[in-house]
Every structure is written in C-alpha cells, then in structure tokens.
PDB file of C-alpha atoms in Angstrom:
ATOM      1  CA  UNK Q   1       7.764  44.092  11.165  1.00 58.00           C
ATOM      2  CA  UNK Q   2       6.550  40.823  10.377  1.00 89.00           C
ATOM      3  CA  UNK Q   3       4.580  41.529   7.275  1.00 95.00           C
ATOM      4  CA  UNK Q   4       3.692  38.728   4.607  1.00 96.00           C
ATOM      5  CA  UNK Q   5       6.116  40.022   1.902  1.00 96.00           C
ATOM      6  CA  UNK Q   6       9.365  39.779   4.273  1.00 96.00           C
ATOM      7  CA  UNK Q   7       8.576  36.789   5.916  1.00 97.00           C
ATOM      8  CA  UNK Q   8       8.421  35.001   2.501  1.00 97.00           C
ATOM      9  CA  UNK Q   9      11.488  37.018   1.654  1.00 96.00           C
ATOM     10  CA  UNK Q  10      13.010  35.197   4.454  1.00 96.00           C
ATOM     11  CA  UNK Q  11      11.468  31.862   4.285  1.00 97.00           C
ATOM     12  CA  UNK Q  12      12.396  31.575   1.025  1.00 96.00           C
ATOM     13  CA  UNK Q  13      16.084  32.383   1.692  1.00 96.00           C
ATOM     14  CA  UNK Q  14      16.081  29.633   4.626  1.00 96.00           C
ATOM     15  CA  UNK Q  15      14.875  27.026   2.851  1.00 96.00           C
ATOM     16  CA  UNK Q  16      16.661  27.433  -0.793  1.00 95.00           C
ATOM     17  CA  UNK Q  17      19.223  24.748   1.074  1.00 92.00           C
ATOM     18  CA  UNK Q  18      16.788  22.033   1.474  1.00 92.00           C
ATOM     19  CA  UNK Q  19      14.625  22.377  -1.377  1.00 92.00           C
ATOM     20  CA  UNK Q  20      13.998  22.861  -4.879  1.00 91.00           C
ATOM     21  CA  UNK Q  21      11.034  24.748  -4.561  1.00 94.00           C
ATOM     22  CA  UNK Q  22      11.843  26.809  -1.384  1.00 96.00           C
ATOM     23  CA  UNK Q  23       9.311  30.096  -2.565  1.00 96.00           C
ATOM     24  CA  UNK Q  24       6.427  27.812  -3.351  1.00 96.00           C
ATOM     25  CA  UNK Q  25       7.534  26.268  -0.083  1.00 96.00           C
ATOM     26  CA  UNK Q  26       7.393  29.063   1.826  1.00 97.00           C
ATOM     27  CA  UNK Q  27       4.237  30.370   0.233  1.00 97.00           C
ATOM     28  CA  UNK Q  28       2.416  26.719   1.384  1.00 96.00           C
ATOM     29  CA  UNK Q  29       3.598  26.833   4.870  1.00 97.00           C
ATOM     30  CA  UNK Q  30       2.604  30.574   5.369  1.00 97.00           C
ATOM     31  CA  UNK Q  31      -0.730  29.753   3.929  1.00 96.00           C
ATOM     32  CA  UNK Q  32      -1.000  26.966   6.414  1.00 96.00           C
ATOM     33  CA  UNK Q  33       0.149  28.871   9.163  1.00 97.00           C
ATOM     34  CA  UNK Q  34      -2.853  32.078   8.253  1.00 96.00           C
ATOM     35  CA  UNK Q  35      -5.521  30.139   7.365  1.00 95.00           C
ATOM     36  CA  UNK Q  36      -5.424  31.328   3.968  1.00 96.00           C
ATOM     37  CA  UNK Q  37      -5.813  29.749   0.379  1.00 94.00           C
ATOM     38  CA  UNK Q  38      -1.851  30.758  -1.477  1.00 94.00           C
ATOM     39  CA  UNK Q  39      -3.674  33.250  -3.383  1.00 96.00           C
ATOM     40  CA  UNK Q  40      -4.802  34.998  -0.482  1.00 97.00           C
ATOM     41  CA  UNK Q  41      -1.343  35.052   1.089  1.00 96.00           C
ATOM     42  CA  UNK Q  42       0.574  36.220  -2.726  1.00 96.00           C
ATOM     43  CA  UNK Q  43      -2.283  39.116  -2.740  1.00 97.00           C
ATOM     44  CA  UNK Q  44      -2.039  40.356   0.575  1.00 96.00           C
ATOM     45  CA  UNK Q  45       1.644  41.493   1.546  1.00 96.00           C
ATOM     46  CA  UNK Q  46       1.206  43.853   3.784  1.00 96.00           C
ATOM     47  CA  UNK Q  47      -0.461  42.087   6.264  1.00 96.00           C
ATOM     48  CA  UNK Q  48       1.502  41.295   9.799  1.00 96.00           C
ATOM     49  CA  UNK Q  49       2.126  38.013  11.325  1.00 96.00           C
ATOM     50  CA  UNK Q  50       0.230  38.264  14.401  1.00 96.00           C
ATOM     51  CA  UNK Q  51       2.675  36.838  17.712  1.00 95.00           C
ATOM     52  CA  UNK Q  52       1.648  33.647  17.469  1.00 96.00           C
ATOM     53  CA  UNK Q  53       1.905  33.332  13.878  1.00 96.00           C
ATOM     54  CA  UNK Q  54       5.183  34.539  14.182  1.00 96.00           C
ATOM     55  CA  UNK Q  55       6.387  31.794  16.349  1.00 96.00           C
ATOM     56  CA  UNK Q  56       4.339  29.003  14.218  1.00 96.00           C
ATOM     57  CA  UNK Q  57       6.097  30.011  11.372  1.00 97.00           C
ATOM     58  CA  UNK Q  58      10.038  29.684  12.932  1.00 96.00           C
ATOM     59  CA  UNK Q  59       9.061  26.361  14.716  1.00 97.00           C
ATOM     60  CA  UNK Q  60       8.325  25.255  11.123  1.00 97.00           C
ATOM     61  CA  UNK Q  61      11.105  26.134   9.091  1.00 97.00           C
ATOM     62  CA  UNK Q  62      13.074  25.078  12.138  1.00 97.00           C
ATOM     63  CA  UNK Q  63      11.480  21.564  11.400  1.00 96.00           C
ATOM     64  CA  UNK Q  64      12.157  22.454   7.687  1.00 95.00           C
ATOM     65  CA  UNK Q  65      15.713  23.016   7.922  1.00 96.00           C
ATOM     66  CA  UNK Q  66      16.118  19.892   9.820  1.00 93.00           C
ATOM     67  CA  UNK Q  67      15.547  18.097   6.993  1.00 91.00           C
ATOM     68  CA  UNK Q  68      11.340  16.805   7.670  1.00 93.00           C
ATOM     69  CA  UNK Q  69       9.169  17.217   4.691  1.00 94.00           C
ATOM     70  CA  UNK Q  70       6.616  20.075   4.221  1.00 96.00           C
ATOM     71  CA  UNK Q  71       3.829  17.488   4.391  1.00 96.00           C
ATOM     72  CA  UNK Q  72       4.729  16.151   7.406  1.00 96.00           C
ATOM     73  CA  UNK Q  73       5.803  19.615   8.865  1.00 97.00           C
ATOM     74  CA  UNK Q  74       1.962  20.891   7.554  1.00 97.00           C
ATOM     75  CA  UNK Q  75       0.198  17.162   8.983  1.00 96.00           C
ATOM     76  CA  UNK Q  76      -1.698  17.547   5.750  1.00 96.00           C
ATOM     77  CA  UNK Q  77      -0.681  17.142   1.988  1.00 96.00           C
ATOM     78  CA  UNK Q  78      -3.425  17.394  -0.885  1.00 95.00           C
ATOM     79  CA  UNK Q  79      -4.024  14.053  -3.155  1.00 97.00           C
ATOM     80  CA  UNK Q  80      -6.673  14.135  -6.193  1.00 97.00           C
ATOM     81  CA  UNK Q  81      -7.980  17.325  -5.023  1.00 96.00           C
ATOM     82  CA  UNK Q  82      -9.025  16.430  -1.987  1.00 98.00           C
ATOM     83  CA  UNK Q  83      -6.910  16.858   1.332  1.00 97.00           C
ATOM     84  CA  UNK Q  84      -5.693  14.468   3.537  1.00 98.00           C
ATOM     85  CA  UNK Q  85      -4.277  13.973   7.091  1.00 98.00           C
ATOM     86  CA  UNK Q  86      -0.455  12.601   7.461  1.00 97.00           C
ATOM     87  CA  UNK Q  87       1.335  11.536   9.876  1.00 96.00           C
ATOM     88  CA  UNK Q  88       5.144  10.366  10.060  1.00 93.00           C
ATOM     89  CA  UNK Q  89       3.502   6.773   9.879  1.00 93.00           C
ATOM     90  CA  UNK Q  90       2.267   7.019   6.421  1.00 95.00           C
ATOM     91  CA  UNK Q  91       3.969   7.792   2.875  1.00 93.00           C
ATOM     92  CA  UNK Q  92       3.952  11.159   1.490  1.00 93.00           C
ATOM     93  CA  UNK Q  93       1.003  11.215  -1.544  1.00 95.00           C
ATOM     94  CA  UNK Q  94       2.702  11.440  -5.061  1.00 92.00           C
ATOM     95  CA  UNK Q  95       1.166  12.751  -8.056  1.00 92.00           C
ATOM     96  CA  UNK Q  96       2.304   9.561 -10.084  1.00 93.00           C
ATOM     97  CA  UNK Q  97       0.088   7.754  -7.968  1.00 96.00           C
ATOM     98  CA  UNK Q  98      -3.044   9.932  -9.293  1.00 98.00           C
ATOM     99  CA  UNK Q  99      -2.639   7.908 -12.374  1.00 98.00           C
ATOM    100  CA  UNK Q 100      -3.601   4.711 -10.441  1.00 98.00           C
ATOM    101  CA  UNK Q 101      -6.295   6.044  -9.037  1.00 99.00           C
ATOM    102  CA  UNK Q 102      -7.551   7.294 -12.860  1.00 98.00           C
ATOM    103  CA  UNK Q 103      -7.019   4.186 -14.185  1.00 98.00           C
ATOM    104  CA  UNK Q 104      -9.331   2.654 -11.319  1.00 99.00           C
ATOM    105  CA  UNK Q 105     -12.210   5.171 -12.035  1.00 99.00           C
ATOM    106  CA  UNK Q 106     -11.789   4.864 -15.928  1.00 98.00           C
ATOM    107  CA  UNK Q 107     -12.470   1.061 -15.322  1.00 98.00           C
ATOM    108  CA  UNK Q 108     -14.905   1.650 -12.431  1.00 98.00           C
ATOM    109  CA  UNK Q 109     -16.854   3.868 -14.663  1.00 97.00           C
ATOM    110  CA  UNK Q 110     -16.985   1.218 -17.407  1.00 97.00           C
ATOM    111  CA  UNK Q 111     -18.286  -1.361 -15.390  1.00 96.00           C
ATOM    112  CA  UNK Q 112     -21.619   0.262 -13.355  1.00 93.00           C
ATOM    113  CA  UNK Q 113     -22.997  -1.524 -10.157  1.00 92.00           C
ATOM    114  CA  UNK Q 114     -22.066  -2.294  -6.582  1.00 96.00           C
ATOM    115  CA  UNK Q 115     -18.507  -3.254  -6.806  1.00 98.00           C
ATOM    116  CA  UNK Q 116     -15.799  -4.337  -4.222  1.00 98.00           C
ATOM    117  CA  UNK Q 117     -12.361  -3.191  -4.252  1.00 99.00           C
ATOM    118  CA  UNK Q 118      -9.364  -3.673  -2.394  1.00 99.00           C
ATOM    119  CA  UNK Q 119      -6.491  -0.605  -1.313  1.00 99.00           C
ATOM    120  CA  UNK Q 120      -3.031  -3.089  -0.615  1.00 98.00           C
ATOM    121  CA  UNK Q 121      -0.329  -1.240   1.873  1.00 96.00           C
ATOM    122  CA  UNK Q 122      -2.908   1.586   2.250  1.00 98.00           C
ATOM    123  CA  UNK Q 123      -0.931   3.985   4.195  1.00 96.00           C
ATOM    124  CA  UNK Q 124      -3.211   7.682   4.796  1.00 98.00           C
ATOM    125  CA  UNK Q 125      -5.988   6.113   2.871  1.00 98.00           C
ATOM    126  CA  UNK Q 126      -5.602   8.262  -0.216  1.00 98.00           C
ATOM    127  CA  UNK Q 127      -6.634   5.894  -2.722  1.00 99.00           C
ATOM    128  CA  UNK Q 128      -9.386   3.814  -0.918  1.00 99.00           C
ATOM    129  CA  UNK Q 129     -10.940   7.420   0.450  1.00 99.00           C
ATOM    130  CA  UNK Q 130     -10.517   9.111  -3.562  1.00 99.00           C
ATOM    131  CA  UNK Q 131     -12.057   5.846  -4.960  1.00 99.00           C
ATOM    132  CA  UNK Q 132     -14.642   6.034  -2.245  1.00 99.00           C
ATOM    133  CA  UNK Q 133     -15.922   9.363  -3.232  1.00 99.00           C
ATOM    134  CA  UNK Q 134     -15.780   9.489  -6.779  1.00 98.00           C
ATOM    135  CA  UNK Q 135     -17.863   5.981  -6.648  1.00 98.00           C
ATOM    136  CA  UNK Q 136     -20.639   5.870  -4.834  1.00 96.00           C
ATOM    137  CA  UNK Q 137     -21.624   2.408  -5.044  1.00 96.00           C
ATOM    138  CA  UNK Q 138     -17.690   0.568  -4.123  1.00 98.00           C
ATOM    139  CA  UNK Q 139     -17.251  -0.720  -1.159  1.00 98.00           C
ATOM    140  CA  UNK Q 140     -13.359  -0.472  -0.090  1.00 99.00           C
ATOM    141  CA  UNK Q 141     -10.792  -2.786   2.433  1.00 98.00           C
ATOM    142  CA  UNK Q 142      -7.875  -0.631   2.915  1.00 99.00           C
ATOM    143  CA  UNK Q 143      -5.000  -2.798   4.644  1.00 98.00           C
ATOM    144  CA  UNK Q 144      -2.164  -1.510   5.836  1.00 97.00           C
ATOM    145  CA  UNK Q 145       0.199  -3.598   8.320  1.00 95.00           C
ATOM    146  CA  UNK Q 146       0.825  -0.144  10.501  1.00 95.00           C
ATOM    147  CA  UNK Q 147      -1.391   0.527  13.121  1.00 97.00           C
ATOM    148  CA  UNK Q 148      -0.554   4.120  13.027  1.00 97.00           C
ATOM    149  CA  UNK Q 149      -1.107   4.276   9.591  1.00 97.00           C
ATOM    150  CA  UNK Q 150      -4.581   2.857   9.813  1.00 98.00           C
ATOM    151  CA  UNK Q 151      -5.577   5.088  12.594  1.00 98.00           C
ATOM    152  CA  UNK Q 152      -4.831   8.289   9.907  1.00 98.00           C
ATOM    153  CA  UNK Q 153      -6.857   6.552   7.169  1.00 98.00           C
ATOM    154  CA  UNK Q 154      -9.615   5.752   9.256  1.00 99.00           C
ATOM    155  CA  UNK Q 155      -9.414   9.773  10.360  1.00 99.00           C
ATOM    156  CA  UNK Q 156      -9.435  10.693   6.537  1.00 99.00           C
ATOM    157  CA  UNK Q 157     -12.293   8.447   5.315  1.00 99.00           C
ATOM    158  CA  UNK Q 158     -14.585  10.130   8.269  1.00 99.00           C
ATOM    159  CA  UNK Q 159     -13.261  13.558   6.882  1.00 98.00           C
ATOM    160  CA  UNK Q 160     -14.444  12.752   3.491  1.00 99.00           C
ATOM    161  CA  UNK Q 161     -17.760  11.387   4.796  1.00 99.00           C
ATOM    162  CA  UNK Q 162     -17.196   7.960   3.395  1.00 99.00           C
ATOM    163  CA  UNK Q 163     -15.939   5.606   6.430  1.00 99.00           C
ATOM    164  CA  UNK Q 164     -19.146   3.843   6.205  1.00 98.00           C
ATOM    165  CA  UNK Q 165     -17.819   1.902   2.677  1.00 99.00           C
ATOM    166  CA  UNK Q 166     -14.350   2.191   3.634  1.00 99.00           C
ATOM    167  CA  UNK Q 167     -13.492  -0.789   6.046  1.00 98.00           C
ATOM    168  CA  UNK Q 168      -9.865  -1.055   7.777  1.00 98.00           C
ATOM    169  CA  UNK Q 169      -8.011  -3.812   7.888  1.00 98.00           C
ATOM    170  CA  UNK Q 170      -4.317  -4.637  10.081  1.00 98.00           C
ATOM    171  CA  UNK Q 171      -2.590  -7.207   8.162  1.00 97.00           C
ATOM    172  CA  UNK Q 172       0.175  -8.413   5.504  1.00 95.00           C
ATOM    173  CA  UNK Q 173      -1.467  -7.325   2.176  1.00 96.00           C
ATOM    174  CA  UNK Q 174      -4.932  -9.096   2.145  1.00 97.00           C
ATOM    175  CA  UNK Q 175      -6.357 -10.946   4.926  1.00 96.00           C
ATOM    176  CA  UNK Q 176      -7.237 -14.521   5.098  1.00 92.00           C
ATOM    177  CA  UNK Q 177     -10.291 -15.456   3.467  1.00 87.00           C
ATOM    178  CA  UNK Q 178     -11.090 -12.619   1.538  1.00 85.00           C
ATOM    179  CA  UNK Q 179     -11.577 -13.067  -1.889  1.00 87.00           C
ATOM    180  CA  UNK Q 180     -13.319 -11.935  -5.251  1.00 93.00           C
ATOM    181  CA  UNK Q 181     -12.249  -8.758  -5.079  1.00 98.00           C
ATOM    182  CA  UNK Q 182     -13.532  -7.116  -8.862  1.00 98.00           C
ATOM    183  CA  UNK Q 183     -10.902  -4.391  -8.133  1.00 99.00           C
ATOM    184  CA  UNK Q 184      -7.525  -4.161  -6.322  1.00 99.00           C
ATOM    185  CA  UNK Q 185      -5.158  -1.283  -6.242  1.00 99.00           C
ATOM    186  CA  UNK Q 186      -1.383  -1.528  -4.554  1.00 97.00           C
ATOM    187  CA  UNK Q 187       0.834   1.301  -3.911  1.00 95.00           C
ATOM    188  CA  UNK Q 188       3.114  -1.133  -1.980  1.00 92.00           C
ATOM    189  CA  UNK Q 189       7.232  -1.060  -1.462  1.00 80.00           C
ATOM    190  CA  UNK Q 190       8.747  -1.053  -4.542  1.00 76.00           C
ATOM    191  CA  UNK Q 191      12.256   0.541  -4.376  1.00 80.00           C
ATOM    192  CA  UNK Q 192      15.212  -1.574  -3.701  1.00 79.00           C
ATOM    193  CA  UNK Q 193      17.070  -2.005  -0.557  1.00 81.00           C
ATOM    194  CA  UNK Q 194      20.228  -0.229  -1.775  1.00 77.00           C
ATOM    195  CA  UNK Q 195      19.018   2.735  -4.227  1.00 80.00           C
ATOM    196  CA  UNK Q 196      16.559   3.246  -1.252  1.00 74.00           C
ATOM    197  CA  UNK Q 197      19.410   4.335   0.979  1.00 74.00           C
ATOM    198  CA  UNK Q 198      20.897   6.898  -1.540  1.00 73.00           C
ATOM    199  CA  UNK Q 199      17.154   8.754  -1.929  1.00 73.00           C
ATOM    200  CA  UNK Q 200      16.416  11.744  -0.118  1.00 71.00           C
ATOM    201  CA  UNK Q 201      13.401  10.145   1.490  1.00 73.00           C
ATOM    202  CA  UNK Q 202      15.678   7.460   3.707  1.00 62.00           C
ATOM    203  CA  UNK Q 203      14.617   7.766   7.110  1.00 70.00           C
ATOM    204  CA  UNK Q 204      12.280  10.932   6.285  1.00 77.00           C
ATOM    205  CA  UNK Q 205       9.833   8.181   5.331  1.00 75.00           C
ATOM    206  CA  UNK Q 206       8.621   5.867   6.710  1.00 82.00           C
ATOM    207  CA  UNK Q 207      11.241   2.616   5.677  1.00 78.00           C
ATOM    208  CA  UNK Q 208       8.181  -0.117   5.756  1.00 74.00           C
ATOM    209  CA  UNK Q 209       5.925   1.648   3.146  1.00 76.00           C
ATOM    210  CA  UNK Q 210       9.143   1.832   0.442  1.00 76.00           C
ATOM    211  CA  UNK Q 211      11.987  -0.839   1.280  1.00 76.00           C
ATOM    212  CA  UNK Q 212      10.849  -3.607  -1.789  1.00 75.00           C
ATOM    213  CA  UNK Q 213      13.954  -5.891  -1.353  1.00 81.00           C
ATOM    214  CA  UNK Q 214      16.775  -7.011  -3.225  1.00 79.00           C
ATOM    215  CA  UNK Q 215      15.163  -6.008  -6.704  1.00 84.00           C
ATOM    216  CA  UNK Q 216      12.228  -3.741  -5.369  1.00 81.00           C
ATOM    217  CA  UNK Q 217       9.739  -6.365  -6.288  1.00 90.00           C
ATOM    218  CA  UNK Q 218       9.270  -8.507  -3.500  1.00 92.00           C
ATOM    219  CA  UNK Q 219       6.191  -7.692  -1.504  1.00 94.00           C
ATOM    220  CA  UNK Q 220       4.755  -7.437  -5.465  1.00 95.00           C
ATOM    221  CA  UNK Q 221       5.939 -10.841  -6.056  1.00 94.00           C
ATOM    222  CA  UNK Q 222       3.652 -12.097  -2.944  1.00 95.00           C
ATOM    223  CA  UNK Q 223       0.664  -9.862  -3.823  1.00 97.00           C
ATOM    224  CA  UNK Q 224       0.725 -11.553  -7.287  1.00 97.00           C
ATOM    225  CA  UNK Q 225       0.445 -14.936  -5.634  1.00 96.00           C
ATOM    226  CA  UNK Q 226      -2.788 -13.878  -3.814  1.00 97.00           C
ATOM    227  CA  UNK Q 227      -4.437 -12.588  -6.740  1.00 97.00           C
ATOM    228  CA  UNK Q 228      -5.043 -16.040  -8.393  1.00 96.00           C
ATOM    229  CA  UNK Q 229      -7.219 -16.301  -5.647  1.00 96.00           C
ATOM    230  CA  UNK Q 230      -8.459 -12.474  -4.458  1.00 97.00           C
ATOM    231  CA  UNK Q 231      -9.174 -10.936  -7.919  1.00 98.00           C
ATOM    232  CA  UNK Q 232     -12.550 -11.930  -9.230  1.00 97.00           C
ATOM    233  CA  UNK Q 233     -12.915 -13.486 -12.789  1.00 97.00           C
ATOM    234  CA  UNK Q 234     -13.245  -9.964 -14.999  1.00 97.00           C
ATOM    235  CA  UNK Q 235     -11.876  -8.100 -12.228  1.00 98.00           C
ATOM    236  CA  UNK Q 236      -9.041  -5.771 -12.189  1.00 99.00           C
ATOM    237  CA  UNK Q 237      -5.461  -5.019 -10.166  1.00 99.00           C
ATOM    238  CA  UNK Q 238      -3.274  -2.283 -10.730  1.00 99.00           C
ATOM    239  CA  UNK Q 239      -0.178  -2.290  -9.648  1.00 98.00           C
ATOM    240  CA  UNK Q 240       2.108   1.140  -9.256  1.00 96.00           C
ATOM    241  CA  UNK Q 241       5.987   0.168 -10.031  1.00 94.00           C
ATOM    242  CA  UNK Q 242       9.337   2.149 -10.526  1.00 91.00           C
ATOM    243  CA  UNK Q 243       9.809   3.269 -13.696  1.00 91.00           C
ATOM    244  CA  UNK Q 244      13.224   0.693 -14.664  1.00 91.00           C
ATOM    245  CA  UNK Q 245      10.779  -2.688 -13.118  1.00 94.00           C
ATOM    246  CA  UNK Q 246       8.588  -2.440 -16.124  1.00 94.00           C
ATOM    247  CA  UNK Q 247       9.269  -5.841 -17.912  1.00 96.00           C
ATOM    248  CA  UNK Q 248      10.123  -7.225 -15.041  1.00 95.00           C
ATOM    249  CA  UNK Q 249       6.582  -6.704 -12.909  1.00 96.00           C
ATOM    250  CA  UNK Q 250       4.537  -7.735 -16.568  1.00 97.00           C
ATOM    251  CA  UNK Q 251       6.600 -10.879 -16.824  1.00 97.00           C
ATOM    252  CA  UNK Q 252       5.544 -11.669 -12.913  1.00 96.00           C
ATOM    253  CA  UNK Q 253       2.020 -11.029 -13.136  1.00 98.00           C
ATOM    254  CA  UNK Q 254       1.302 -12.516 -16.629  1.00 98.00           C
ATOM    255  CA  UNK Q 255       3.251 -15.820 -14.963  1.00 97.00           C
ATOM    256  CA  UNK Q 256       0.862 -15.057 -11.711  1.00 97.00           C
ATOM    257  CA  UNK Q 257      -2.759 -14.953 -14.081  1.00 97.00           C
ATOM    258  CA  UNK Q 258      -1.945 -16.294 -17.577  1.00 96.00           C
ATOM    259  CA  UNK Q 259      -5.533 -16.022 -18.262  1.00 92.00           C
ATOM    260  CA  UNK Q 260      -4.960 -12.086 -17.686  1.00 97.00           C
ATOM    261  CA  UNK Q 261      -4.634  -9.035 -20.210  1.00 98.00           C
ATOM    262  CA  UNK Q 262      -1.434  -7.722 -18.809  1.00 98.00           C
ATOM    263  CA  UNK Q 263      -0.310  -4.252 -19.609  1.00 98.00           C
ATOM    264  CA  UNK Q 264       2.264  -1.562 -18.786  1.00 98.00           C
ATOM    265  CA  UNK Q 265       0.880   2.620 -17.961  1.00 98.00           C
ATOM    266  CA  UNK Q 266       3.353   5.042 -18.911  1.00 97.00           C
ATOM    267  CA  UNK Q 267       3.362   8.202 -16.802  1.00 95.00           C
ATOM    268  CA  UNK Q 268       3.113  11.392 -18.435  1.00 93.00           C
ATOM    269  CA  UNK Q 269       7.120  11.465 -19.074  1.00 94.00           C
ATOM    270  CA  UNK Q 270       6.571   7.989 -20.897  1.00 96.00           C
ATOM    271  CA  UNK Q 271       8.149   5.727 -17.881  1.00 96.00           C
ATOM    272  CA  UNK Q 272       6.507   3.207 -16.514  1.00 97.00           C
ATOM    273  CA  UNK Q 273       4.466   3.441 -13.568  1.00 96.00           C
ATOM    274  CA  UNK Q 274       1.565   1.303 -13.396  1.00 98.00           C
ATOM    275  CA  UNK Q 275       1.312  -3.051 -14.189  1.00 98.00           C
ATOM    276  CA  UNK Q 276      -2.393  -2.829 -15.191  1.00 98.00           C
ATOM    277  CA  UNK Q 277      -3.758  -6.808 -14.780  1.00 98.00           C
ATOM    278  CA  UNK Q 278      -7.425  -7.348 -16.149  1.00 98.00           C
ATOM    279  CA  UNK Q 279      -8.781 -11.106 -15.804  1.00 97.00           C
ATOM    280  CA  UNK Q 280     -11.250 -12.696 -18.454  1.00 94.00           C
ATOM    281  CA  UNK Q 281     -14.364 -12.945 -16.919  1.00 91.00           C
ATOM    282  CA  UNK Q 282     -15.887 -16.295 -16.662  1.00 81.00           C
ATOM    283  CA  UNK Q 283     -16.222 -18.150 -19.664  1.00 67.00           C
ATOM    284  CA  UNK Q 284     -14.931 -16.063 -22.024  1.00 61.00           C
ATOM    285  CA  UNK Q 285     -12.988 -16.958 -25.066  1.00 50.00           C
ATOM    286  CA  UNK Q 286      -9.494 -16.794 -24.528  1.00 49.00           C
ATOM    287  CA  UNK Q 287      -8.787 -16.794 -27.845  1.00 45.00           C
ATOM    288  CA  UNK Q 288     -10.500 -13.797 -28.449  1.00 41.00           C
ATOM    289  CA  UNK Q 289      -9.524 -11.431 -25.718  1.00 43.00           C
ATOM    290  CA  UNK Q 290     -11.231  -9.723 -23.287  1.00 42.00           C
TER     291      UNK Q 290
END
C-alpha cells in the first residue's frame, strides 16, 4: 500500500545519505508530486499514491540519490515568497541572497519615482522578477551571459506578470552603452577556483554562475570598473560576497568610486554577505556625507 505515511517513511530513509534534511525533503517532493501544499500532505496520511504518483515519486528519489538537488529534481525552488522556474542552467536561489534583495527595496522605498535598475549574472531571474513586483514603477535589465538561463528568467518574469519592465539581456555583465543605472544588484561568481571544487555544489551547479577565480573576486573586480560609468550619481550597487572577502571587496569598490559610501551587510549569523556601494548624488558635499 502506497499510503502517504509509508512513503515518507521510506523517502526519508533513502535520502538520509544525501541530505541533511532528508524528512523535510521527502515531505517537499511528495507535496510536489500530489499537488498539495506540505501541510496538506503531513495531515493526510492515509491517503494512497495513485500509479502514477507512485512511479513519479521513485524516478525522483532515483534522481535524488544520484546526487541532483531537490530544486532541480522539483524544476521549481521558492525565492522571497514567490516561486520560480529552474533549470540545470541557472543557480539554485539562496536565502542569503533575500538580504540583497531587502536591501534593494529598503533603498527603493526611500527614494519614490520611476527608477532603473540593473540584475548582473541574472541567472532564473529571481532578483530582477522580486524587485519587479514589489516596485511597481522600476524598470529592470537582467543580464545573464547563458542563453539557457535567460530563456528561464524570461519564463519567470511572464509568470509573475511583470515581463513588460523586465528586459533580457545576453552579455558579459552590462552591455555596451548602457549607463545611469540608479540601482544595480550582482549575485555574480564569487567562490574561488579551488574551495569551489571541494563544495558539494561542484558540477551539481552550474560552474559559470560560481567559479570567481583565483581569489573569488574576479568577475567583481570587472563589474567595479563599469560602475564608474553604469551607476548614476546617488545611485546604488549591491554587491553579494562570501563571507571571508569582506575587506577585501570594500577595499575594491571604495578604490573603484572614491566618491562612494562604501559599506559591509552582515547576514543574520554576523558574516559578511553583501558590499553595499551608494554614490553622492550630484553636487553634494563630500565633506559632509551623503
């Protein structure tokens, strides 16, 4: 009998190898696989898997116990409360990055009007497409130099009904010409070369979207040399970092805009996560601060 209660039973004892949460795990995926909400699925055990459900359900802790991630495994993964489509071309959503996108509204809400922003190394669109809908008046170029990756953001801004002020754009971080941006957001590679090969997410991931170079901060480093140039006087770029690049990524971007209030966003277990980079706007007193 392939009620709910024993097919969590034995999801859960399948997956406790390749995860640390293999019950919430198996909860997700079964929830997926019904239809349901998780609280549906907990309060309902003794309803049976119909055949097909059955099957759905192996296939995907097959895929599990391969070693591909739930998100990927699901196609969907949720980001600021709202859901979004993923594909093996774009990087999983993290909750860290949530942060970015609050500091982006908190700013966004402080400064009213039509503005234009800028999503660097957009991947499934998460941040343009949350921006989009919490702000009804920003406009949004998410870039991405995959293809594929483009082709899932595009899917999730017409999901969320905002495609029409979220443009797409193929290229290495900005493209040519575009400038004046009063926001810019960048969830771009930031791990090194070597630590990257010793994560769990090597090759589960897609390499492009996390592979930062030697010291993690190289695609940074360029972005920073564009932003002389692509952030607007009194605009603002925020920058999401691993926690040990701290100093390093202030130093860079205060050298990058020494006109700029430079600061560093903890997380909510104190590391840092976030460069936040706030220009003057034009002709204000330097001496005096923003």
């Amino acid at each position: 009998m392939n009620r709910i209660a024993s097919c969590l039973q034995q999801a859960n004892q399948r997956l406790r190898a390749h995860t640390e949460t293999p019950y919430l795990d198996a909860q997700v995926l079964l929830a997926h696989i019904l239809g349901e909400p998780r609280a549906w699925v907990l309060a309902h055990p003794e309803i049976e898997l119909s055949h097909a459900q059955s099957l759905a359900l192996e296939q995907s802790l097959g895929q599990l116990e391969t070693g591909e991630p739930l998100p990927y495994v699901l196609g969907h993964w949720e980001f600021f409360g709202l859901d979004f489509e993923l594909s093996p071309a774009t990087l999983i959503p993290r909750p860290e990055t949530e942060l970015l996108v609050e500091q982006a509204l908190a700013w966004l809400r402080l400064h009213p009007g039509p503005r234009k922003a800028a999503d660097v190394g957009a991947g499934s669109g998460c941040i343009a497409v949350s921006l989009a809908v919490h702000t009804p008046n920003l406009v949004v170029l998410a870039t991405d130099l995959s293809p594929e990756a483009l082709e899932v953001a595009g899917r999730n801004s017409r999901r969320h009904a905002v495609a029409e002020r979220v443009a797409l754009a193929q290229c290495d971080l900005l493209p040519k010409g575009e400038v004046d941006f009063d926001l810019i957001c960048a969830n771009l590679p930031y791990i090194p070369t070597a630590t990257l090969r010793e994560l769990e997410v090597y090759e589960k991931e897609p390499t492009l979207a996390l592979d930062g170079g030697e010291d993690g901060l190289d695609v940074i480093r360029r972005l920073l040399k564009l932003a002389p140039v692509a952030l607007a006087p009194g605009g603002l770029l925020l920058v999401e970092i691993e926690a040990t690049q701290g100093e390093a990524a202030r130093r860079l971007a205060q050298e990058a805009l020494p006109d700029a209030e430079v600061r560093l966003i903890q997380d909510l277990a104190g590391r840092d996560r976030l460069v936040r980079v706030e220009r003057r706007p034009t002709g204000s007193d330097p001496g005096r601060g923003p």
